[in-house]
CSV table of C-alpha atoms in Angstrom, one decimal:
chain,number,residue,atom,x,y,z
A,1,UNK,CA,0.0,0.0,0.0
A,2,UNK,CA,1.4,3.7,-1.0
A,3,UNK,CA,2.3,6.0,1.8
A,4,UNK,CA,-0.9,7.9,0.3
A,5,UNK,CA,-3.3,5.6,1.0
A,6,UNK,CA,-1.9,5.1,4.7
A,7,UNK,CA,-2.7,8.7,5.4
A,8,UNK,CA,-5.9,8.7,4.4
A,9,UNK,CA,-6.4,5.2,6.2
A,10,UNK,CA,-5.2,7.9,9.4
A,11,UNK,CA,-7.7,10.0,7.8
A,12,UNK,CA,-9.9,7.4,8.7
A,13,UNK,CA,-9.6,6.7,11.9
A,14,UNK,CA,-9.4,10.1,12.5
A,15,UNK,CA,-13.3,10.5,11.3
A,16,UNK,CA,-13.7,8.5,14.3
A,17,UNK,CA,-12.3,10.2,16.9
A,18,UNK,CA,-13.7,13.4,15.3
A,19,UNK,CA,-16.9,12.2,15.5
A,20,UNK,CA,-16.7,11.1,18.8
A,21,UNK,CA,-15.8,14.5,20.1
A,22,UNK,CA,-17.7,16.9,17.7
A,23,UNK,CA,-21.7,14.6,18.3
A,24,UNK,CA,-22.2,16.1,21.5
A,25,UNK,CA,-22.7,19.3,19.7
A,26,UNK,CA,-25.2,17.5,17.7
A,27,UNK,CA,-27.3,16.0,20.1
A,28,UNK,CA,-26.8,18.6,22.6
A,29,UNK,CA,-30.5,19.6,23.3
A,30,UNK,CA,-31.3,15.6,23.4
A,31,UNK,CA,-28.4,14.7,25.9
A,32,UNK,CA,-30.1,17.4,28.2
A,33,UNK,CA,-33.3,16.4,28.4
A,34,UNK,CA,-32.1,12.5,28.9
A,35,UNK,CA,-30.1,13.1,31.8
A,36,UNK,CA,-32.1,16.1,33.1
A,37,UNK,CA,-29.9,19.1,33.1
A,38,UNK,CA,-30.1,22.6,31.7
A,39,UNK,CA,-28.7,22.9,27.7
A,40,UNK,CA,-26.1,25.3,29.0
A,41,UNK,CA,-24.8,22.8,31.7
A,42,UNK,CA,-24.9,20.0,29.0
A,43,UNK,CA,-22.7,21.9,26.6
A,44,UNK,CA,-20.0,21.7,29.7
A,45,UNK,CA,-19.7,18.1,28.3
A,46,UNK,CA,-17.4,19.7,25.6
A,47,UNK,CA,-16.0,22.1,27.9
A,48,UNK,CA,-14.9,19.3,30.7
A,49,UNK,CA,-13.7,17.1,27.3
A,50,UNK,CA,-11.4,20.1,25.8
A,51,UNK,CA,-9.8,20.5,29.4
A,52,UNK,CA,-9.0,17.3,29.9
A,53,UNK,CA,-7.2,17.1,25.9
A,54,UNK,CA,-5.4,20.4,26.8
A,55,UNK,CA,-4.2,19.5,29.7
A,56,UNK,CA,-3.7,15.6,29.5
A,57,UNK,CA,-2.1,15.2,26.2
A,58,UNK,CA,1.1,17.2,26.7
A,59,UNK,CA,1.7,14.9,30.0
A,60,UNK,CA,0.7,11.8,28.4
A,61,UNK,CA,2.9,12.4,24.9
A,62,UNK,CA,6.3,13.3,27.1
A,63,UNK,CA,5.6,10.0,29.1
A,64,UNK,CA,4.8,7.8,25.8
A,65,UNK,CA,7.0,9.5,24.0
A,66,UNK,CA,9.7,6.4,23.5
A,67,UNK,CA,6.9,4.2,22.7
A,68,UNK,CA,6.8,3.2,19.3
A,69,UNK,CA,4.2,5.4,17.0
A,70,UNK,CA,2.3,2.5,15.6
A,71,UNK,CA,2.0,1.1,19.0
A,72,UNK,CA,0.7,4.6,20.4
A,73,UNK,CA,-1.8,4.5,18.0
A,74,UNK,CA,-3.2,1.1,18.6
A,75,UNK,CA,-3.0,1.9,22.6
A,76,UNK,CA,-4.7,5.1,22.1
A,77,UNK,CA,-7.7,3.9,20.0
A,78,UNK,CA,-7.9,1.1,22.4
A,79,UNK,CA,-8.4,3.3,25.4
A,80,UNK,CA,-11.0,5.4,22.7
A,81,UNK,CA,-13.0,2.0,22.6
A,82,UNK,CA,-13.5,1.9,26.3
A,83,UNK,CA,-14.5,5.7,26.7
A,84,UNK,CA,-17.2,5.1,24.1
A,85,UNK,CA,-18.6,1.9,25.5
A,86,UNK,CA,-18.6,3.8,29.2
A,87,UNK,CA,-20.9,5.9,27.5
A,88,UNK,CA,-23.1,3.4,26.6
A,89,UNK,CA,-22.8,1.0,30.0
A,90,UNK,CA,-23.5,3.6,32.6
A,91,UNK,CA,-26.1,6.2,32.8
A,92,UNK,CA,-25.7,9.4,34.5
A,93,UNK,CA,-24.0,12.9,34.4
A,94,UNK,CA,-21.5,12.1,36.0
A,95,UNK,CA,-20.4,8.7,34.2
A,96,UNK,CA,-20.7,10.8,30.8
A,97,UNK,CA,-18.0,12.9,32.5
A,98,UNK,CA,-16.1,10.1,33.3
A,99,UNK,CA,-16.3,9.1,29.2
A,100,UNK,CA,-15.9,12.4,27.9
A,101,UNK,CA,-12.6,12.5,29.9
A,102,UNK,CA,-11.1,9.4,28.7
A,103,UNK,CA,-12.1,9.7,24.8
A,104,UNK,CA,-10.3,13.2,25.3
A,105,UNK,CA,-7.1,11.6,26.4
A,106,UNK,CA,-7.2,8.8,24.3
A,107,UNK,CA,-8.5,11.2,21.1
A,108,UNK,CA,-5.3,13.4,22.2
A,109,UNK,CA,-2.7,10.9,21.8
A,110,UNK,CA,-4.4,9.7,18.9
A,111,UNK,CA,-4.2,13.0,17.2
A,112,UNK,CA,-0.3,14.4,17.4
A,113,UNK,CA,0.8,10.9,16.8
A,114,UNK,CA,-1.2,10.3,13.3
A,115,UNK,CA,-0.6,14.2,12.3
A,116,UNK,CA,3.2,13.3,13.0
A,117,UNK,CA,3.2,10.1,11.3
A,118,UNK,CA,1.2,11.3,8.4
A,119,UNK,CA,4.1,14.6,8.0
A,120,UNK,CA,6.8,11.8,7.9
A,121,UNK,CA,5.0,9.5,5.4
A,122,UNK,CA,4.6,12.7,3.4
A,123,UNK,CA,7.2,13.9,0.6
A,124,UNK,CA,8.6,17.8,2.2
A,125,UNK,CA,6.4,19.6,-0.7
A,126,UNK,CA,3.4,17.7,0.3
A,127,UNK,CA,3.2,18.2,3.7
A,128,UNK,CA,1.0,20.7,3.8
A,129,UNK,CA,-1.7,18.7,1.9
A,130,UNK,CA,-0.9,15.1,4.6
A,131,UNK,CA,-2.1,17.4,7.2
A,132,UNK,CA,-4.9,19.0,5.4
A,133,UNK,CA,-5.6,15.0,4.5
A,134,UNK,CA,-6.0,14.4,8.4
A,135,UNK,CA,-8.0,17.3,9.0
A,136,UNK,CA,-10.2,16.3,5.9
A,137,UNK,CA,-11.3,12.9,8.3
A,138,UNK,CA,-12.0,15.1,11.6
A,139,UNK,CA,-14.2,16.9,9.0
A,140,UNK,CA,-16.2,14.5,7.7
A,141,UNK,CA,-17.3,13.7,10.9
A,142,UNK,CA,-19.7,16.9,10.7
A,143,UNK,CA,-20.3,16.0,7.3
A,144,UNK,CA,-21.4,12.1,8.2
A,145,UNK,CA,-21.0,11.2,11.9
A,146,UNK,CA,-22.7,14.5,13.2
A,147,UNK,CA,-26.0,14.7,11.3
A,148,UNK,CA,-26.3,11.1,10.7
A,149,UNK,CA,-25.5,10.7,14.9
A,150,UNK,CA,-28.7,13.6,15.1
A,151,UNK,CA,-31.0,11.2,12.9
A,152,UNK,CA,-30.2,8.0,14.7
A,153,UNK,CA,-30.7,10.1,18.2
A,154,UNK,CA,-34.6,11.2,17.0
A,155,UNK,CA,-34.9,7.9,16.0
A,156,UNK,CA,-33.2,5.5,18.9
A,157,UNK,CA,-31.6,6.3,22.2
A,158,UNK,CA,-28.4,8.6,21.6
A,159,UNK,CA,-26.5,6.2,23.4
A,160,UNK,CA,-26.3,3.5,20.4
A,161,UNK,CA,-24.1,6.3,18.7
A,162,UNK,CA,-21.1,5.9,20.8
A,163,UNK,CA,-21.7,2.2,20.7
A,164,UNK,CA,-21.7,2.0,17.5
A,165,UNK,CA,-18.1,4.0,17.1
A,166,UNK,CA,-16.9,2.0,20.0
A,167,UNK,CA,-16.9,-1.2,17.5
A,168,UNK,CA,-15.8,1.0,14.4
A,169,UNK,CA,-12.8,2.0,16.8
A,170,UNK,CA,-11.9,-1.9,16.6
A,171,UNK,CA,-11.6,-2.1,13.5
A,172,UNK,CA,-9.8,0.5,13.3
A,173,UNK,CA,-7.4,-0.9,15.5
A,174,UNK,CA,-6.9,-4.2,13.5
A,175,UNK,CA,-6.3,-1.3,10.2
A,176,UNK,CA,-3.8,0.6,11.7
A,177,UNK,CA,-2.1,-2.5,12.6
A,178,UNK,CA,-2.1,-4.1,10.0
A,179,UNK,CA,-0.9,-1.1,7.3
A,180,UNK,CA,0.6,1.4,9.3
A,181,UNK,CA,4.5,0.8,9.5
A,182,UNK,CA,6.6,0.8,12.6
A,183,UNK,CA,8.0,4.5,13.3
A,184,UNK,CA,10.2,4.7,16.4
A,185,UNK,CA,9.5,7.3,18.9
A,186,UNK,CA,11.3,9.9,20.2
A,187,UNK,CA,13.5,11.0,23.5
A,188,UNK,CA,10.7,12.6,26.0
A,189,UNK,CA,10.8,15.9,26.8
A,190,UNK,CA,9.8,17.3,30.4
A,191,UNK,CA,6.7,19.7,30.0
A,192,UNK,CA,8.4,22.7,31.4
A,193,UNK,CA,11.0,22.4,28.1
A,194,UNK,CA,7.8,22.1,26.2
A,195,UNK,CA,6.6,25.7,27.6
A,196,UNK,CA,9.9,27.4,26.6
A,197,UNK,CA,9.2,27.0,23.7
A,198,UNK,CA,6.4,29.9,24.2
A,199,UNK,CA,9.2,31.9,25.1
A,200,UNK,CA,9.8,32.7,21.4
A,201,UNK,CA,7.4,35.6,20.9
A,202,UNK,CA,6.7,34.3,17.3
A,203,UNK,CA,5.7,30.9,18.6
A,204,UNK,CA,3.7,32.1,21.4
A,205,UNK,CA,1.8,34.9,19.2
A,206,UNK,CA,1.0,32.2,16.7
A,207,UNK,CA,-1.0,30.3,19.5
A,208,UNK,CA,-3.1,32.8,20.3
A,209,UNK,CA,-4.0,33.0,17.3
A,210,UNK,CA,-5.1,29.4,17.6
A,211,UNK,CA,-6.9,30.2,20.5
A,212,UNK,CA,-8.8,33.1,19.4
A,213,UNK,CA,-9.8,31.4,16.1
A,214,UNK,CA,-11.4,28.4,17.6
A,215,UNK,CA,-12.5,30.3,20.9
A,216,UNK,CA,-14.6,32.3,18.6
A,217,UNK,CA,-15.8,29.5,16.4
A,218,UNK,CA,-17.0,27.1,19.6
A,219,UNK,CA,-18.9,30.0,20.9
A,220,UNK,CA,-21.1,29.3,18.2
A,221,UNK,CA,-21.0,25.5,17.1
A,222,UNK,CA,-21.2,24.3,20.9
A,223,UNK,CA,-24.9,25.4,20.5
A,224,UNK,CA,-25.5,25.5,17.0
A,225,UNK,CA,-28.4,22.6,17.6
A,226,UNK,CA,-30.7,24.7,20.1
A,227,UNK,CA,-29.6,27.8,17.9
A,228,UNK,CA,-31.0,26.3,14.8
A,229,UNK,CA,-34.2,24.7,16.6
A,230,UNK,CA,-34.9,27.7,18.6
A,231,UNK,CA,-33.9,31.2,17.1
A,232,UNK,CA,-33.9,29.8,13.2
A,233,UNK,CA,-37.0,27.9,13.8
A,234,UNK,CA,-36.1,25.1,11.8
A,235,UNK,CA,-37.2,21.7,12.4
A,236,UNK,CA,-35.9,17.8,13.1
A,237,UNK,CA,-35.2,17.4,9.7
A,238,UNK,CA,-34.0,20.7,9.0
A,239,UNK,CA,-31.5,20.6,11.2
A,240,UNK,CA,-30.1,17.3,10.7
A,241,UNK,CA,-30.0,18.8,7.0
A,242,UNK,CA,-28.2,21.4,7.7
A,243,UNK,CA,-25.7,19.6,9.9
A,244,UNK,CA,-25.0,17.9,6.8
A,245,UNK,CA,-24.6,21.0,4.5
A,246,UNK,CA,-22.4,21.9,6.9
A,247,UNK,CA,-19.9,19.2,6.8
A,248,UNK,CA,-19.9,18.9,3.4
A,249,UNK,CA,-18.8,22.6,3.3
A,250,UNK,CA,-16.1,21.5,6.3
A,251,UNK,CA,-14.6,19.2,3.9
A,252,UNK,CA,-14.1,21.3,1.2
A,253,UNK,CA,-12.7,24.3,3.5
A,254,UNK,CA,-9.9,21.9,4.3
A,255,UNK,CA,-9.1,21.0,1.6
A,256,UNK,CA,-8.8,24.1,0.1
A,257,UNK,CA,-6.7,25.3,2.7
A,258,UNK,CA,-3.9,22.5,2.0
A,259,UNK,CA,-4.2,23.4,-1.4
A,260,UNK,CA,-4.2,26.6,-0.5
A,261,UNK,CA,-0.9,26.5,1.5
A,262,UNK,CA,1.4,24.6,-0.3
A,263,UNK,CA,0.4,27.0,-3.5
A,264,UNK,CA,-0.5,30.5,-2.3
A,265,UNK,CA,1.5,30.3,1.1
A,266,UNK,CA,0.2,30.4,4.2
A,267,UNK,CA,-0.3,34.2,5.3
A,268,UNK,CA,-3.1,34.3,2.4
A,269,UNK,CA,-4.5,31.6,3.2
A,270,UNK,CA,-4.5,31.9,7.0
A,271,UNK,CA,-5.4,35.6,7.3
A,272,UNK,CA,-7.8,35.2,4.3
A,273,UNK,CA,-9.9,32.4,5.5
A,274,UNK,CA,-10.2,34.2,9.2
A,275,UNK,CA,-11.7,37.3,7.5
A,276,UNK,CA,-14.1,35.4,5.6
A,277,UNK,CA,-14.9,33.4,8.8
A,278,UNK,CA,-15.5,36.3,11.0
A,279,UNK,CA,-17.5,38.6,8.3
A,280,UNK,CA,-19.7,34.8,8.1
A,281,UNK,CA,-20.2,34.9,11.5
A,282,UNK,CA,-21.8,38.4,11.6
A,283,UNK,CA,-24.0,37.8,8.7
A,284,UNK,CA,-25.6,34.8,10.9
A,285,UNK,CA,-26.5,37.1,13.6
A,286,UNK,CA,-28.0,39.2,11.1
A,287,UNK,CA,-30.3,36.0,9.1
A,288,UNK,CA,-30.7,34.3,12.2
A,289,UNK,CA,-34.6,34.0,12.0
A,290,UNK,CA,-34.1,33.1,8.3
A,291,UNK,CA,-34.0,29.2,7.7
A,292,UNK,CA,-33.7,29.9,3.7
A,293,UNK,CA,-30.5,31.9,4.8
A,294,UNK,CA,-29.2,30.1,7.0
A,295,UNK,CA,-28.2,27.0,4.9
A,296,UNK,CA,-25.6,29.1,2.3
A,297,UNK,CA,-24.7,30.8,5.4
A,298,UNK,CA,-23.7,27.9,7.2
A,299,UNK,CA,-21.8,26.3,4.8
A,300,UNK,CA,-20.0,29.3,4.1
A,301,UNK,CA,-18.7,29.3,7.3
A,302,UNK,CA,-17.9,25.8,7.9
A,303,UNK,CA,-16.1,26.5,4.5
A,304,UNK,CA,-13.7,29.2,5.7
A,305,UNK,CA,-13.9,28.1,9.8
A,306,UNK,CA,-11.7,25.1,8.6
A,307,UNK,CA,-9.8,26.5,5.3
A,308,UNK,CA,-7.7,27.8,8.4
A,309,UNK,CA,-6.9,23.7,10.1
A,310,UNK,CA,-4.2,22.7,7.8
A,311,UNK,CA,-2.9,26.2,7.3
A,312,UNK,CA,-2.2,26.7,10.9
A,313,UNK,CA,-0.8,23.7,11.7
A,314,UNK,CA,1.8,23.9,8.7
A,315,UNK,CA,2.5,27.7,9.9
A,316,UNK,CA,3.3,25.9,13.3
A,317,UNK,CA,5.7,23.2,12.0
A,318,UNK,CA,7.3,26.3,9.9
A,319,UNK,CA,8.1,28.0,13.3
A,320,UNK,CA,9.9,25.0,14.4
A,321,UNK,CA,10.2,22.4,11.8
A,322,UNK,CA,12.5,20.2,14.0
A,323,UNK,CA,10.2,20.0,16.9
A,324,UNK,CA,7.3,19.4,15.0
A,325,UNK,CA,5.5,16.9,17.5
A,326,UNK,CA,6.3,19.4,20.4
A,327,UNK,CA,4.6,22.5,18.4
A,328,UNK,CA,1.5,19.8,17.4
A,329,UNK,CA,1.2,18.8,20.8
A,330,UNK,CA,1.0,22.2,21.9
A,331,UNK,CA,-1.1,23.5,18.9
A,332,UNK,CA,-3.5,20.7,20.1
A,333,UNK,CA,-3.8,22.1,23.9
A,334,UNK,CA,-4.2,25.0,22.9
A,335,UNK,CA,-6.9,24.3,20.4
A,336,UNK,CA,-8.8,22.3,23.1
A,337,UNK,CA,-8.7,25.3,25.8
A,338,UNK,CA,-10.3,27.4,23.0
A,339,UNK,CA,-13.0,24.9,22.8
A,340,UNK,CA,-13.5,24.9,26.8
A,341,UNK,CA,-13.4,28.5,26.5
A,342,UNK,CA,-15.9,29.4,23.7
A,343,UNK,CA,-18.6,26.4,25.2
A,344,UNK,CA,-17.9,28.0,28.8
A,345,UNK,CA,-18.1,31.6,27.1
A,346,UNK,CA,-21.8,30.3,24.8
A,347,UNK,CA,-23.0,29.2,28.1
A,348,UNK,CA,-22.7,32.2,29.6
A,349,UNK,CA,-23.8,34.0,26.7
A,350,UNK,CA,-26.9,32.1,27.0
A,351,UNK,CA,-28.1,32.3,30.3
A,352,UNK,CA,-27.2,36.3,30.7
A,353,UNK,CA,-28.3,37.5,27.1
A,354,UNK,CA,-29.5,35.2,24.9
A,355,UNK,CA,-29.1,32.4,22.4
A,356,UNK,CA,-29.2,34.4,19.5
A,357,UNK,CA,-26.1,36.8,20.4
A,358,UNK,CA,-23.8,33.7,20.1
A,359,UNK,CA,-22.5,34.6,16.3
A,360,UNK,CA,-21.9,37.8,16.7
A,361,UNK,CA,-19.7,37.1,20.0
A,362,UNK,CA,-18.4,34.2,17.9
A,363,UNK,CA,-17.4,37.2,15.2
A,364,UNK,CA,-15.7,39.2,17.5
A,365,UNK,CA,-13.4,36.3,18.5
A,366,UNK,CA,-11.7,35.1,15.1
A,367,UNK,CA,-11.3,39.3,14.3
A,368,UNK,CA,-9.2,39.5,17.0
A,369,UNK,CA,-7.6,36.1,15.9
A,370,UNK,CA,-7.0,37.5,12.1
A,371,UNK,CA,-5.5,40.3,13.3
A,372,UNK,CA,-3.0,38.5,15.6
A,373,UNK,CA,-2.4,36.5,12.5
A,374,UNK,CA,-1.4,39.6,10.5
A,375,UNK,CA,1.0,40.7,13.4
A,376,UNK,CA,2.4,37.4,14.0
A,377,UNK,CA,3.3,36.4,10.0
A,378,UNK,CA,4.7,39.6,9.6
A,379,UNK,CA,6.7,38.9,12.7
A,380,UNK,CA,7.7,35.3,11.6
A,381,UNK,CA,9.4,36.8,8.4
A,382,UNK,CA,12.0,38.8,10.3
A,383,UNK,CA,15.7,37.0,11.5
A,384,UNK,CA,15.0,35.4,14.7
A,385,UNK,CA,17.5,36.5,17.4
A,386,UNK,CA,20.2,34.5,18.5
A,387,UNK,CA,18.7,34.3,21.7
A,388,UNK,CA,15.0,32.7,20.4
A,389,UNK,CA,17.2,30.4,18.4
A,390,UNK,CA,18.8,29.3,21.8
A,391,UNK,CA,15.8,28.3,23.2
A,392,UNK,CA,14.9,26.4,20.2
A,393,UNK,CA,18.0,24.7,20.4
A,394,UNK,CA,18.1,23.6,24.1
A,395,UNK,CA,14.7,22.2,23.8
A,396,UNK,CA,15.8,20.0,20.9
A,397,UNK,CA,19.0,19.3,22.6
A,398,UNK,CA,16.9,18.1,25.3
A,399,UNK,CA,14.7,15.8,23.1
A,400,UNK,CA,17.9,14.3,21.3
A,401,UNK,CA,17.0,15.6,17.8
């Protein structure tokens, strides 16, 4: 098998674990009235499940770190298979914290170590487009696994979704074995060397703009379900229609952003896509009560929202192309605080103004992220001083690269 078709076997896999993670937004408003809670409190679900990623997967990928990759991958999709079928076994709040925090670690690990295999089974000038091939499979779970997981929770009990991926995640497991080839690991690095990293100004402005970008976009896609049912006015089927429209858009965001890299260069691209996204964002608040609206409205933003994926993460590995996995693993916590961050944000949003304000909020976040993009890029193209090359160096030195 070509080293193409292994990434998108990765790409796979990682439709799984991106659907896992993106369904509760789906089935938010069902979840809540199951296990008897408040929408706002059930969209802490993501919050508590982007917390535990941020947090967990930095400390889990310095102690793994030796392990071999293939092996990571099969131990973390086997730990993915147990979170999902905790879902299903137990009932209660409280267990479906339990779950959320183990598919988050598991989903973590997962993640860095198939983007960094996927970079090495790439050719250099197609990097760019592995990466974008990765993000394509987290994608099509909105554009499959999130509407098709809305239809089967109207129809059955939600909890057959996470069954059913729980017995995907197996085969998955007997795939990855089977194709992927043996890629040894590396020497671990302590955390704290991880974080000095930030001390580069370039590095550290280029996270923000991570975390503003996808702060601004889970503001609004955390409650995009009771948004759509309530404000919109659509119905069932609308919205499990326009879940739909919306991955579809998703996929072809990415992919035109890996395109999009590797042929117009990332600061186009990047800063680009985040204007569109923003502008996108603001024109929802303005068509909210308009369901004939929303749908071209919707994809457009799913469209540019994750045009910016692949970019970013390239723009990352650019910054510091020999710690690659230390600037993914980072990129990834950081990613998952935004998502804690714009849930815990839409929540509040909710209960003190109202469900209809989240876009606009939304808006405001990914402007501040474009323009922190401008600064940073144009920051990026100057010399580095010898001193943020120092830094660079004695965290390498550290990892044995």
């Amino acid at each position: 098998m070509s080293n193409t078709w292994k990434i998108y076997l990765l790409a796979v896999a990682s439709f799984l674990v991106g659907t896992s993670e993106n369904i509760i937004a789906g089935i938010l408003d069902k979840v809540a009235a199951d296990i008897g809670v408040s929408v706002s409190a059930a969209g802490q679900l993501i919050t508590v499940f982007s917390l535990a990623y941020a947090f967990g997967t930095p400390v889990l990928m310095a102690a793994l770190a030796r392990i071999e990759r293939r092996k990571l991958l099969l131990y973390s999709l086997a730990v993915f298979v147990a979170g999902n079928l905790l879902a299903v076994a137990l009932t209660g709040y409280s267990f479906l914290i339990g779950s959320r925090i183990i598919l988050a670690l598991s989903t973590g690990v997962f993640v860095v170590t198939a983007l960094t295999v996927a970079s090495k089974l790439a050719p250099p000038d197609k990097q760019g487009s592995a990466i974008a091939t990765l993000v394509m499979g987290f994608s099509t779970s909105l554009i499959v696994g999130v509407p098709l997981g809305r239809v089967i929770a109207a129809a059955y009990d939600w909890q057959w979704i996470f069954g059913g991926i729980g017995v995907l995640g197996v085969l998955a497991m007997l795939a990855v074995g089977w194709v992927i080839p043996r890629t040894e690991g590396e020497q671990p690095v302590p955390i704290r060397d991880q974080l000095a990293l930030l001390k580069q100004p370039k590095i550290a402005a280029a996270l923000l703009v991570t975390f503003f970008w996808i702060a601004g976009y889970s503001i609004t896609y955390t409650y995009i379900s009771p948004f759509l049912l309530t404000v919109t006015g659509m119905s069932e089927k609308g919205v499990s229609a326009a879940l739909f429209a919306f991955g579809i858009a998703s996929l072809l965001g990415s992919k035109l952003g890996g395109y999009g890299t590797d042929r117009w260069g990332v600061p186009r691209t990047l800063i680009g896509g985040m204007l569109l996204h923003a502008l996108t964002l603001l024109a929802l608040s303005l068509a909210a009560h308009s369901p004939a609206a929303m749908f071209p409205l919707l994809m457009l933003w799913a469209f540019s929202a994750w045009s910016s994926g692949p970019t970013q993460q390239y723009n990352l590995i650019l910054l510091a192309p020999q710690a690659s996995g230390i600037m993914l693993s980072l990129n990834s916590s950081v990613l998952q605080l935004a998502m804690a961050a714009g849930a815990g944000i839409g929540g509040v949003v909710i209960q003190g103004v109202s469900l209809a304000s989240i876009s606009w909020i939304g808006a405001a976040g990914v402007a501040v992220a474009a323009v922190t993009a401008a600064a940073s890029l144009r920051r990026s193209r100057t010399a580095a001083s010898p001193a943020q090359d120092a830094d660079v160096e004695a965290v390498l030195q550290k990892a044995g690269t």
